PDB file of C-alpha atoms and ligand atoms in Angstrom:
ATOM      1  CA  UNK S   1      36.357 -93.861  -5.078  1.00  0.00           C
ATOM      2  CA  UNK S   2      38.453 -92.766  -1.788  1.00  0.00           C
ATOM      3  CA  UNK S   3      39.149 -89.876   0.356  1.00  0.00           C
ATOM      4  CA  UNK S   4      40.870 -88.375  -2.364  1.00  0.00           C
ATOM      5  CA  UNK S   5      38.278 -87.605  -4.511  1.00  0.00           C
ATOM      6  CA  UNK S   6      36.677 -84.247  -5.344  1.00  0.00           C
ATOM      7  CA  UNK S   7      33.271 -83.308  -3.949  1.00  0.00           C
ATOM      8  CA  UNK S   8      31.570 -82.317  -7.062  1.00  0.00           C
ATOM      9  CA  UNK S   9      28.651 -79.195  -6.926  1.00  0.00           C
ATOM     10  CA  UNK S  10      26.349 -77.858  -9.650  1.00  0.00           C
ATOM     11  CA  UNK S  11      23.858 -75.499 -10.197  1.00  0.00           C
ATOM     12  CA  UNK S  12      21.725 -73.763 -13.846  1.00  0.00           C
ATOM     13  CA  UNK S  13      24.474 -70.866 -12.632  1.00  0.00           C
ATOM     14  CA  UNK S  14      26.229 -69.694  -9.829  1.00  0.00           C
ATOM     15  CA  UNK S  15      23.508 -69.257  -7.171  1.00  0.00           C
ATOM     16  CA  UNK S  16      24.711 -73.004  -5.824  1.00  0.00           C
ATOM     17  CA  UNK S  17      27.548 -70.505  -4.827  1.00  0.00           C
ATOM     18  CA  UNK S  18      25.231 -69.996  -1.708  1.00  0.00           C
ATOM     19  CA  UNK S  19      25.476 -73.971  -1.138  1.00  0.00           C
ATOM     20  CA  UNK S  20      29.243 -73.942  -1.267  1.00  0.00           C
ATOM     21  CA  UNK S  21      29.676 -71.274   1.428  1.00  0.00           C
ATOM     22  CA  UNK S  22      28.227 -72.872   4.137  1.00  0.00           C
ATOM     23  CA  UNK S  23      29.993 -76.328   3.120  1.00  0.00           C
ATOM     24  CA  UNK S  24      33.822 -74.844   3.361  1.00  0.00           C
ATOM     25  CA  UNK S  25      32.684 -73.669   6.419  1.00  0.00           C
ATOM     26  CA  UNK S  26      32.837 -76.915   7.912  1.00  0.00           C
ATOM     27  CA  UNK S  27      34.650 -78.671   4.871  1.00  0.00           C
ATOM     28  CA  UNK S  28      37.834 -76.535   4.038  1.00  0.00           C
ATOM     29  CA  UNK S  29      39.980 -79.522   3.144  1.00  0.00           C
ATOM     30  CA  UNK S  30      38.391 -80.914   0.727  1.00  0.00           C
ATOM     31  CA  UNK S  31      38.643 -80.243  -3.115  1.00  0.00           C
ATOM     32  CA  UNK S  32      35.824 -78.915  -4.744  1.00  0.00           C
ATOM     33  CA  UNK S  33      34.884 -78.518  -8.508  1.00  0.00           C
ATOM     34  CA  UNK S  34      31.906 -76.449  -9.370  1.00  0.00           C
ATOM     35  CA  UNK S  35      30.127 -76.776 -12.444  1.00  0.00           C
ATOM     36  CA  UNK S  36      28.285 -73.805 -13.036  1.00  0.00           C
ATOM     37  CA  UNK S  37      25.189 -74.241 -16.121  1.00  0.00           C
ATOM     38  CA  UNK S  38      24.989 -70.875 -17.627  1.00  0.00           C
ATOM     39  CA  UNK S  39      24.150 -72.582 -21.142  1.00  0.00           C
ATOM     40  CA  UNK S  40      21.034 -74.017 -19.701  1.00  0.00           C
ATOM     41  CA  UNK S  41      19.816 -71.312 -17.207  1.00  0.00           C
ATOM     42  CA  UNK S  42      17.055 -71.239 -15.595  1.00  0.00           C
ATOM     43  CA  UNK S  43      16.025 -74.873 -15.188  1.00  0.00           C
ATOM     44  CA  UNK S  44      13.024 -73.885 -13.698  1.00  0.00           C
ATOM     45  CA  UNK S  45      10.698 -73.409 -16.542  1.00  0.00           C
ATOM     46  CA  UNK S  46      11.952 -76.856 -18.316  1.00  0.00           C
ATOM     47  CA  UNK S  47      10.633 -80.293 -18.679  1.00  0.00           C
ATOM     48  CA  UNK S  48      11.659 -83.223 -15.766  1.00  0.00           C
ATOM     49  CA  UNK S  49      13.089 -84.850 -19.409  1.00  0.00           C
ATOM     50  CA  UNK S  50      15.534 -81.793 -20.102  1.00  0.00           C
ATOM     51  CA  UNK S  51      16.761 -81.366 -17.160  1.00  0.00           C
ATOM     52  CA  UNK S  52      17.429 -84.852 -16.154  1.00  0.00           C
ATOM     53  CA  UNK S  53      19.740 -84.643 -19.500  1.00  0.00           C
ATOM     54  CA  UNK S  54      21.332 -81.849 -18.819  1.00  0.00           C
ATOM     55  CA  UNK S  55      21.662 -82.893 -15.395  1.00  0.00           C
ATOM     56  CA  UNK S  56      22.964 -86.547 -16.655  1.00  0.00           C
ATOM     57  CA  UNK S  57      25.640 -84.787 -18.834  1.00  0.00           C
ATOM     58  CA  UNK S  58      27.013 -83.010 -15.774  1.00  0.00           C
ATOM     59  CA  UNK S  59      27.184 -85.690 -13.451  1.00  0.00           C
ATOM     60  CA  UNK S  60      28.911 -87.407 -16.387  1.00  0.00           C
ATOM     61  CA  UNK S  61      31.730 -84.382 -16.225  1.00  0.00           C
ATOM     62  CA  UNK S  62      32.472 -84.479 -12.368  1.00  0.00           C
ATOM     63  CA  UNK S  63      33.043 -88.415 -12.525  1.00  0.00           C
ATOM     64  CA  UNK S  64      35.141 -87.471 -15.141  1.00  0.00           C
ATOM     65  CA  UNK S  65      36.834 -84.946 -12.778  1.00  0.00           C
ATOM     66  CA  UNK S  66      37.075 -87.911 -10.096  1.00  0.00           C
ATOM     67  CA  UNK S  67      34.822 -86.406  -8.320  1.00  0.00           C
ATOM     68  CA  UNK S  68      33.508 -88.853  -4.764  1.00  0.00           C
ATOM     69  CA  UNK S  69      30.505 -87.403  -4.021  1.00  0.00           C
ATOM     70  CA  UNK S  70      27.961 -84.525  -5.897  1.00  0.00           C
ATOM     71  CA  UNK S  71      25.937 -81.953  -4.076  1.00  0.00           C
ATOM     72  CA  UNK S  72      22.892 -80.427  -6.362  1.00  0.00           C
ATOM     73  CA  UNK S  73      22.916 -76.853  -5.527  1.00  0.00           C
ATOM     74  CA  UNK S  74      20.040 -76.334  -7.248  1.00  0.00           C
ATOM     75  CA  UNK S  75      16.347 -77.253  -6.075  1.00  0.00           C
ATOM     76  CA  UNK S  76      14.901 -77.076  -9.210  1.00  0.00           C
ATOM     77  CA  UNK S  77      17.395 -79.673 -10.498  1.00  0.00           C
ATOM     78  CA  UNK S  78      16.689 -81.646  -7.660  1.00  0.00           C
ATOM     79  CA  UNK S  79      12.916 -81.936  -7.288  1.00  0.00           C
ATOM     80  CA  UNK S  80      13.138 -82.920 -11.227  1.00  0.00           C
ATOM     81  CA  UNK S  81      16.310 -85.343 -11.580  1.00  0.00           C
ATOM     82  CA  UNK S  82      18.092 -86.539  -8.041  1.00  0.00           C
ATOM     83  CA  UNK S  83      16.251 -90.019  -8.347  1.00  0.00           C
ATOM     84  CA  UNK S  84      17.053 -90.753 -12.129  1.00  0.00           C
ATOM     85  CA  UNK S  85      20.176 -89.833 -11.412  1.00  0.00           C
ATOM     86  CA  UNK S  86      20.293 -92.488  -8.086  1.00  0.00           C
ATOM     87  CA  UNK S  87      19.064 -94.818 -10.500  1.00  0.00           C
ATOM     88  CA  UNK S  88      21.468 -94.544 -13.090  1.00  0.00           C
ATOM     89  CA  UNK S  89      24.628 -94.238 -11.324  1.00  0.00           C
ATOM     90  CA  UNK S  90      24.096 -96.600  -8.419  1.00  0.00           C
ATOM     91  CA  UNK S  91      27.772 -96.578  -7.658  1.00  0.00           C
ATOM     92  CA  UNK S  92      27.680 -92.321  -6.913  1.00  0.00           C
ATOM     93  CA  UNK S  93      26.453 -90.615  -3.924  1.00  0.00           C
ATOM     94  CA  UNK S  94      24.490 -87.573  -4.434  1.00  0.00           C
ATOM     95  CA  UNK S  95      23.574 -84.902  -1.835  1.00  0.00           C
ATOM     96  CA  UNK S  96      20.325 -82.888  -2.644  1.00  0.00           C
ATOM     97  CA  UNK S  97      19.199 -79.296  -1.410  1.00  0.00           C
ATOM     98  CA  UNK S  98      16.130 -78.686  -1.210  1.00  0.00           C
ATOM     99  CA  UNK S  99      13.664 -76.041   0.041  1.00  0.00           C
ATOM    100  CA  UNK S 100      13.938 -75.573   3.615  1.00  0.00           C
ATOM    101  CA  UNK S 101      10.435 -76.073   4.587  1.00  0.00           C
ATOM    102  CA  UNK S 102      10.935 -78.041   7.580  1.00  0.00           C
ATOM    103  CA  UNK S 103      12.596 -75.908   9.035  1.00  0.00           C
ATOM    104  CA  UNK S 104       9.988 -73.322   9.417  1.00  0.00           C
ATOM    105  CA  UNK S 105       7.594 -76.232  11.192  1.00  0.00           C
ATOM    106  CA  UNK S 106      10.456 -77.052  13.474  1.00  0.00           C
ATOM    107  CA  UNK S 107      11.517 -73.467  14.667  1.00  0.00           C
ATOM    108  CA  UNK S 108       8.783 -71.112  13.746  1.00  0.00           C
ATOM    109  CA  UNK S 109       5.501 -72.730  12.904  1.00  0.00           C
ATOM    110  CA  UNK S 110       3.625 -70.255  14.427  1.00  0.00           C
ATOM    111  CA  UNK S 111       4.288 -67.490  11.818  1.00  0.00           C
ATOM    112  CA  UNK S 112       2.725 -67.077   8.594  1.00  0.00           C
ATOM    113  CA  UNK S 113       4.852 -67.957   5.962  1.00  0.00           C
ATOM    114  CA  UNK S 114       6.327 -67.530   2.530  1.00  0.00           C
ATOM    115  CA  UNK S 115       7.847 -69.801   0.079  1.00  0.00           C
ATOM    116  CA  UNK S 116      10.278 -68.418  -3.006  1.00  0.00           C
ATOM    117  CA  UNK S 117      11.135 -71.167  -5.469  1.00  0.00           C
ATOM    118  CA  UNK S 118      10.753 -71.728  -9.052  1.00  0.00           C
ATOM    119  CA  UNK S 119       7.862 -72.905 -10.845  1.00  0.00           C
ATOM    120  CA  UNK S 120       9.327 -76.106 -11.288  1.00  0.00           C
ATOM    121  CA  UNK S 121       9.976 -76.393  -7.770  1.00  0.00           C
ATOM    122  CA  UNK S 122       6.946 -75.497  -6.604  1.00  0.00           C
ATOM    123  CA  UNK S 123       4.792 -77.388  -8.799  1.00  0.00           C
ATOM    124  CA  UNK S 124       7.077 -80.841  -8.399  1.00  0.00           C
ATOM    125  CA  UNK S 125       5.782 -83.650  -6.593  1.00  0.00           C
ATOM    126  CA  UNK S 126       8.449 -83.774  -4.098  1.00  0.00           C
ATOM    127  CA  UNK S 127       7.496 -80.536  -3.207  1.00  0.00           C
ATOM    128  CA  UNK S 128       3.781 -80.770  -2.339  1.00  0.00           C
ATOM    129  CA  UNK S 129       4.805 -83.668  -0.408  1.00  0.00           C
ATOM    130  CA  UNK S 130       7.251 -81.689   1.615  1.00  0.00           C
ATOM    131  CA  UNK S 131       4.517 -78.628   1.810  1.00  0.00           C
ATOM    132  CA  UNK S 132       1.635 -81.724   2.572  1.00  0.00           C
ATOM    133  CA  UNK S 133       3.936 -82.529   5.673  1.00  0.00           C
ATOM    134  CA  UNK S 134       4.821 -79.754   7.248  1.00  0.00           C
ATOM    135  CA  UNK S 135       2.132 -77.331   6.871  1.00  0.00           C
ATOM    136  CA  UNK S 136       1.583 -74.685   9.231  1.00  0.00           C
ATOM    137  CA  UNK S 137      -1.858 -73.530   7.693  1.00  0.00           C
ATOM    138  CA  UNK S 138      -0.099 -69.729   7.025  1.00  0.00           C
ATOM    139  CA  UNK S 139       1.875 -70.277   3.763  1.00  0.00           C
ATOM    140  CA  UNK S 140       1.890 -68.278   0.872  1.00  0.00           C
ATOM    141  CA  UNK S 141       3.749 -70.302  -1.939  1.00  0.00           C
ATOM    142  CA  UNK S 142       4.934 -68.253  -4.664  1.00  0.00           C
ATOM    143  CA  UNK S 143       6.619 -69.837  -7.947  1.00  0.00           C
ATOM    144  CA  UNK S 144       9.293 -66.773  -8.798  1.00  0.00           C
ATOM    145  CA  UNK S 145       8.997 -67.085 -12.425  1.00  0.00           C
ATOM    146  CA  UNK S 146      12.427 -65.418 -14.008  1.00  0.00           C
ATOM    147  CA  UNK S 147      13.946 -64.060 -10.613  1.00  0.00           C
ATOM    148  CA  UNK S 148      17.089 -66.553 -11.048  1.00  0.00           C
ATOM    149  CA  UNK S 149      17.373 -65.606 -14.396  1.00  0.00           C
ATOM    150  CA  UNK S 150      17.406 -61.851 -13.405  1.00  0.00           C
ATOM    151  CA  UNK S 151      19.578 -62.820 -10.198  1.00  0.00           C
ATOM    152  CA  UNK S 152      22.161 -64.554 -12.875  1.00  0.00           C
ATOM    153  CA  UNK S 153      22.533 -61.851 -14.988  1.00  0.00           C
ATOM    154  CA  UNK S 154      22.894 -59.253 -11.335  1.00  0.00           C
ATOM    155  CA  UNK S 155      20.900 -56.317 -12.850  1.00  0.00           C
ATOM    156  CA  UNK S 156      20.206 -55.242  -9.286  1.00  0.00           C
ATOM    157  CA  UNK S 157      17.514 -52.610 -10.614  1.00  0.00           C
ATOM    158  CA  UNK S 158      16.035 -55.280 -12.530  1.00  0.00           C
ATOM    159  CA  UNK S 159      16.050 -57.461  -9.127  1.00  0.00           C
ATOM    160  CA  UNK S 160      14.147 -54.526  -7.182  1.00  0.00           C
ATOM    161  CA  UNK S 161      11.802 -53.542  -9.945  1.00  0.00           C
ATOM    162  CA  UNK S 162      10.805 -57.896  -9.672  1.00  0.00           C
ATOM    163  CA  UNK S 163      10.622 -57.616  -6.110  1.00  0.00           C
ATOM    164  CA  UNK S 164       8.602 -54.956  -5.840  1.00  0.00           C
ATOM    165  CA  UNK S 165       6.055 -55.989  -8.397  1.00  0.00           C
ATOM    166  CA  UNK S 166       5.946 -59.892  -6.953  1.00  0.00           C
ATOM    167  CA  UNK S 167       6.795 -59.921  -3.490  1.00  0.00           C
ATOM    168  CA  UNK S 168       5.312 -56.025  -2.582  1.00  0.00           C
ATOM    169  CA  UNK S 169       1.911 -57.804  -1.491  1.00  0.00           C
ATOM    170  CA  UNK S 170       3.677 -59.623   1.541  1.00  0.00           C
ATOM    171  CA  UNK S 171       4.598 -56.562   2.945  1.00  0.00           C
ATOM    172  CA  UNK S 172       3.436 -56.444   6.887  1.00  0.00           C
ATOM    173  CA  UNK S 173       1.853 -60.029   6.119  1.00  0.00           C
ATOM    174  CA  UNK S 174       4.861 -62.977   6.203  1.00  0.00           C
ATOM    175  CA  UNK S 175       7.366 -63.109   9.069  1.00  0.00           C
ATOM    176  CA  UNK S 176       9.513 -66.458   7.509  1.00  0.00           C
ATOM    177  CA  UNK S 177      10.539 -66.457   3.973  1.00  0.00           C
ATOM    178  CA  UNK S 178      11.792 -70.026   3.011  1.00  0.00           C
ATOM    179  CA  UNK S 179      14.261 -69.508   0.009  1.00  0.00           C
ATOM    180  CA  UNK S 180      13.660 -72.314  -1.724  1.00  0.00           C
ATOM    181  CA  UNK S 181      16.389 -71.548  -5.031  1.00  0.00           C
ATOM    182  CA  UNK S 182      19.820 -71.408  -4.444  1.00  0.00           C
ATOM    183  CA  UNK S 183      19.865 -68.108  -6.443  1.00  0.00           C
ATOM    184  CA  UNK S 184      17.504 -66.072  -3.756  1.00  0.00           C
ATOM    185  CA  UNK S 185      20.103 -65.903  -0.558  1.00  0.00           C
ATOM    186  CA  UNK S 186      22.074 -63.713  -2.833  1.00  0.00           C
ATOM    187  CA  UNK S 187      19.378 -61.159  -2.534  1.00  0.00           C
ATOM    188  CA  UNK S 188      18.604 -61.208   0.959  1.00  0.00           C
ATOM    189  CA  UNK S 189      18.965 -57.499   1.147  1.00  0.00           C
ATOM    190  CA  UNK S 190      16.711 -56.797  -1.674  1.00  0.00           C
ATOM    191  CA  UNK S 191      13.941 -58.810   0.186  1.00  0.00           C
ATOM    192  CA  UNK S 192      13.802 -57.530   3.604  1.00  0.00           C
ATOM    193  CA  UNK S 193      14.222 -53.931   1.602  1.00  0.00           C
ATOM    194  CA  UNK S 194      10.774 -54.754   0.262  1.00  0.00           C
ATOM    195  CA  UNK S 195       9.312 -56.880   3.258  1.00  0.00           C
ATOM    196  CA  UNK S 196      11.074 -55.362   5.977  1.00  0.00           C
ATOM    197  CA  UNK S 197      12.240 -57.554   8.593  1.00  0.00           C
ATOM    198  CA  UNK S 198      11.624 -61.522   8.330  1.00  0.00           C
ATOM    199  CA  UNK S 199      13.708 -64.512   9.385  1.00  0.00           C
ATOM    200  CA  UNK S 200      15.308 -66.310   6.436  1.00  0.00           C
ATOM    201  CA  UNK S 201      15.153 -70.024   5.767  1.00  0.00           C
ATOM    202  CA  UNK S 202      17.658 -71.771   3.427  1.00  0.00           C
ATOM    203  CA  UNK S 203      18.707 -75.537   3.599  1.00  0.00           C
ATOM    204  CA  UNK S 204      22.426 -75.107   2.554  1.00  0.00           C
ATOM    205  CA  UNK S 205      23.912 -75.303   6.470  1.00  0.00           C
ATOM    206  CA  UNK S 206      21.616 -78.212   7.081  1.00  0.00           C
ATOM    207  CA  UNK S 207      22.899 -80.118   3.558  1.00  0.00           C
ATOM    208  CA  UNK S 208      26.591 -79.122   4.270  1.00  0.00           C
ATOM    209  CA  UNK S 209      25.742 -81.068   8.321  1.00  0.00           C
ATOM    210  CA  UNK S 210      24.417 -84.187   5.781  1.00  0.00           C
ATOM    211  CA  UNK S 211      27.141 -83.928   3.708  1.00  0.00           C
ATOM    212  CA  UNK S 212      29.479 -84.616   5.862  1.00  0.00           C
ATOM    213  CA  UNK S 213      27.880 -87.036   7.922  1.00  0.00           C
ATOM    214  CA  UNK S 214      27.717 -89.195   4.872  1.00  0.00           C
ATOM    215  CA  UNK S 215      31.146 -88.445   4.306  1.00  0.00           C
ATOM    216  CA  UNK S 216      32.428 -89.818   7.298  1.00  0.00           C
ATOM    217  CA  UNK S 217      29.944 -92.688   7.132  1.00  0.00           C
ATOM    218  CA  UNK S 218      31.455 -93.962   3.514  1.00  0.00           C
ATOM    219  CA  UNK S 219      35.119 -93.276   5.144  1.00  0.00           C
ATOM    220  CA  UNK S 220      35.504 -90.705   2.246  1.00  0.00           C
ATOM    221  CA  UNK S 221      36.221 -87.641   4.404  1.00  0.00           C
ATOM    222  CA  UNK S 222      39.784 -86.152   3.925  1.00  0.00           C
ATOM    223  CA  UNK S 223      41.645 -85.932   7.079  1.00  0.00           C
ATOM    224  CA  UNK S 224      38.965 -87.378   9.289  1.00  0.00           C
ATOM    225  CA  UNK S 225      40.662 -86.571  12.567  1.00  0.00           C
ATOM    226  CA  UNK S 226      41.645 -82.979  11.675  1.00  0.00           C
ATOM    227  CA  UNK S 227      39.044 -80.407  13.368  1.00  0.00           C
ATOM    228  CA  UNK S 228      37.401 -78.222  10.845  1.00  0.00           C
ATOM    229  CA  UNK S 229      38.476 -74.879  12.062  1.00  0.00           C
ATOM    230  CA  UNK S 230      41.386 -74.058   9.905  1.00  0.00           C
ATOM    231  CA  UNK S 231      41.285 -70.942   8.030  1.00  0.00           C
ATOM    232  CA  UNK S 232      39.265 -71.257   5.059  1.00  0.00           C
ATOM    233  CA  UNK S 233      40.831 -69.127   2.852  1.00  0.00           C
ATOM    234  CA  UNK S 234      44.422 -70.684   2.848  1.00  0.00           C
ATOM    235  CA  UNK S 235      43.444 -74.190   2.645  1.00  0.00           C
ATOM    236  CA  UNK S 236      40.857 -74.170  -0.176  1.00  0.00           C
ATOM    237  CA  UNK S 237      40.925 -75.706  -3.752  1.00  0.00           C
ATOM    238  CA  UNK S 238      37.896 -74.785  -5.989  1.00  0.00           C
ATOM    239  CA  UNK S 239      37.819 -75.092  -9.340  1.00  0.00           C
ATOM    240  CA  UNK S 240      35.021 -73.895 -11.402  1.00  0.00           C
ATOM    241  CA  UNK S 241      33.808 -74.316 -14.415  1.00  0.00           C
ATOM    242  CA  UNK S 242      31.159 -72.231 -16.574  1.00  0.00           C
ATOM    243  CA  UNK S 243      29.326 -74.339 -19.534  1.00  0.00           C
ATOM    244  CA  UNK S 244      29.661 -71.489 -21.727  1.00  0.00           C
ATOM    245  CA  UNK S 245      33.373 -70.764 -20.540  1.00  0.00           C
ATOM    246  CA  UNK S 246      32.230 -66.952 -19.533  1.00  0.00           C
ATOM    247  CA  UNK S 247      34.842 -65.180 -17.668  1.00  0.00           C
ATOM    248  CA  UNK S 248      32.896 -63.003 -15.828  1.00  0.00           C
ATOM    249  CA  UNK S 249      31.112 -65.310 -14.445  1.00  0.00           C
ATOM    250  CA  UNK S 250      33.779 -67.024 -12.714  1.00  0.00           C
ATOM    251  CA  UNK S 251      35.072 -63.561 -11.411  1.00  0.00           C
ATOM    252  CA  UNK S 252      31.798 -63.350  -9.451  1.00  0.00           C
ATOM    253  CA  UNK S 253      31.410 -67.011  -8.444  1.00  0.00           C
ATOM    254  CA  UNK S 254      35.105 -65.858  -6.862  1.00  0.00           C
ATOM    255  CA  UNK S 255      34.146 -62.847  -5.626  1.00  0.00           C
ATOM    256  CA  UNK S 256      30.552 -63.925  -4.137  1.00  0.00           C
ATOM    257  CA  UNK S 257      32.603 -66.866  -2.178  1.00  0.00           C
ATOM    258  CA  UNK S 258      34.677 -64.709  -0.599  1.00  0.00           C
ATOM    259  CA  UNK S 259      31.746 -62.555   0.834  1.00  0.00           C
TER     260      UNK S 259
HETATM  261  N1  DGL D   1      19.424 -72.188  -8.313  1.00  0.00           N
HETATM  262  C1  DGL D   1      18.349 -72.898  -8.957  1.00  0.00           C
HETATM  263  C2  DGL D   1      17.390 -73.448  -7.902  1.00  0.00           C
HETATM  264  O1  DGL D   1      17.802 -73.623  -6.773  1.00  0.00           O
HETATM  265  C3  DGL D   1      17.795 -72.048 -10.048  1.00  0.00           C
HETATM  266  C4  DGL D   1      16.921 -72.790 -10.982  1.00  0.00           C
HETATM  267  C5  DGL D   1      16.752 -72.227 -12.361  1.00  0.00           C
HETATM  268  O2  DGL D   1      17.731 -72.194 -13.104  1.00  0.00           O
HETATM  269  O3  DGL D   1      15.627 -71.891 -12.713  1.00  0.00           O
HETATM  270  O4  DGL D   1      16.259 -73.771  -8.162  1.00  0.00           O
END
């Protein structure tokens, strides 16, 4: 493994698109591959045991694509397989999002709270602990059964119609919403349509800060003594690749990035 490498990203879809934004920000020269699970979308609703395997035969691809490090883009995939997947490849970093619940404690405990994740995430064990933690005594906690699905597919009416039927109760009631899916920042918009205005928590800046801190700690970072204010656009190298191989889904991975 050296500075070389690829940083590898995944996510059930392209909602870890969210994740990669905010790490070209302060990453633009590295090479990226994303691996986008369409096949096996949404995670959410399966077993630890599925989608460690699914999981397993991804990280299996991006070592193939000599890939240095891997981010999970995807909390659900996280809460249910980051540690089998420490303990099986011991020689691999891996960089994990996950809900950004800490945040809220640190910067606005004082305001009652929502929390938008799957139903895996939500009911995982590293996520109580996290919730355990930092509780501020105000948090709603709401397992979004289906919304990455819907988000996946981008029916927008279908979006609105699930927001309003779901989320409609936290109207006037939540000032934070943590987004705790890598899907959900896409539909920012669509939430504060329903909710009206509320400050937005999402770990992908903090990650992309880790990521490259570990980076630099393993000597892996490309062009360590370059600053990291180039422009984007020009520099970048992203491949992507969709499990099922569907075309339009890389024209809106594309297209989303560049928003
Ligand atoms: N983006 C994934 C997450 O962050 C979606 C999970 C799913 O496929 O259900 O949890």
């Amino acid at each position: 493994m050296d500075q070389t490498g690829k940083i590898g990203i995944f996510d059930s879809g392209i909602g870890g698109v969210t994740v990669l934004k905010e790490i070209i920000k302060i990453l633009p020269y590295e090479d990226y591959v994303y691996y986008s699970d369409s096949k096996n979308n949404p995670y959410g609703d399966k077993t630890n045991e599925e989608v460690q395997k699914i999981c397993d035969n991804i990280v299996k691809y991006l070592i193939e694509q000599d890939c240095k490090i891997i981010v999970i883009a995807c909390n659900t995939a996280s809460t249910k397989a980051v540690e089998f997947l420490r303990k099986k490849y011991t020689k691999m970093t891996f960089v994990a999002i996950e809900p950004a619940y800490k945040m809220v404690h640190d910067y606005s405990y004082e305001n009652p709270t929502l929390v938008m994740a799957t139903k895996g995430t939500i009911e995982s064990e590293k996520f109580n602990l996290l919730l355990k933690k930092y509780d501020n005594h105000k948090t709603y906690v709401l397992p979004c059964v289906g919304l990455a699905d819907i988000i996946e597919q981008g029916d927008r009416k279908q979006i609105k119609q699930y927001l309003n039927d779901n989320i409609g109760i936290y109207k006037n009631k939540v000032k934070n919403v943590v987004l705790g899916c890598t899907h959900y920042p896409l539909i920012q918009k669509e939430i504060e349509e329903v909710l009206g205005k509320v400050e937005f928590f999402n770990g992908a800046s903090s990650l992309a800060k880790h990521l490259k801190e570990i980076l630099k700690q393993k000597k892996l970072l490309r062009f360590p003594g370059i600053s990291n204010t180039l422009n984007v656009q020009s520099t970048l190298n992203i491949e992507f690749k969709d499990s099922q191989g569907i075309e339009e889904k890389e024209k809106r991975f594309y297209s989303l990035l560049q928003k």
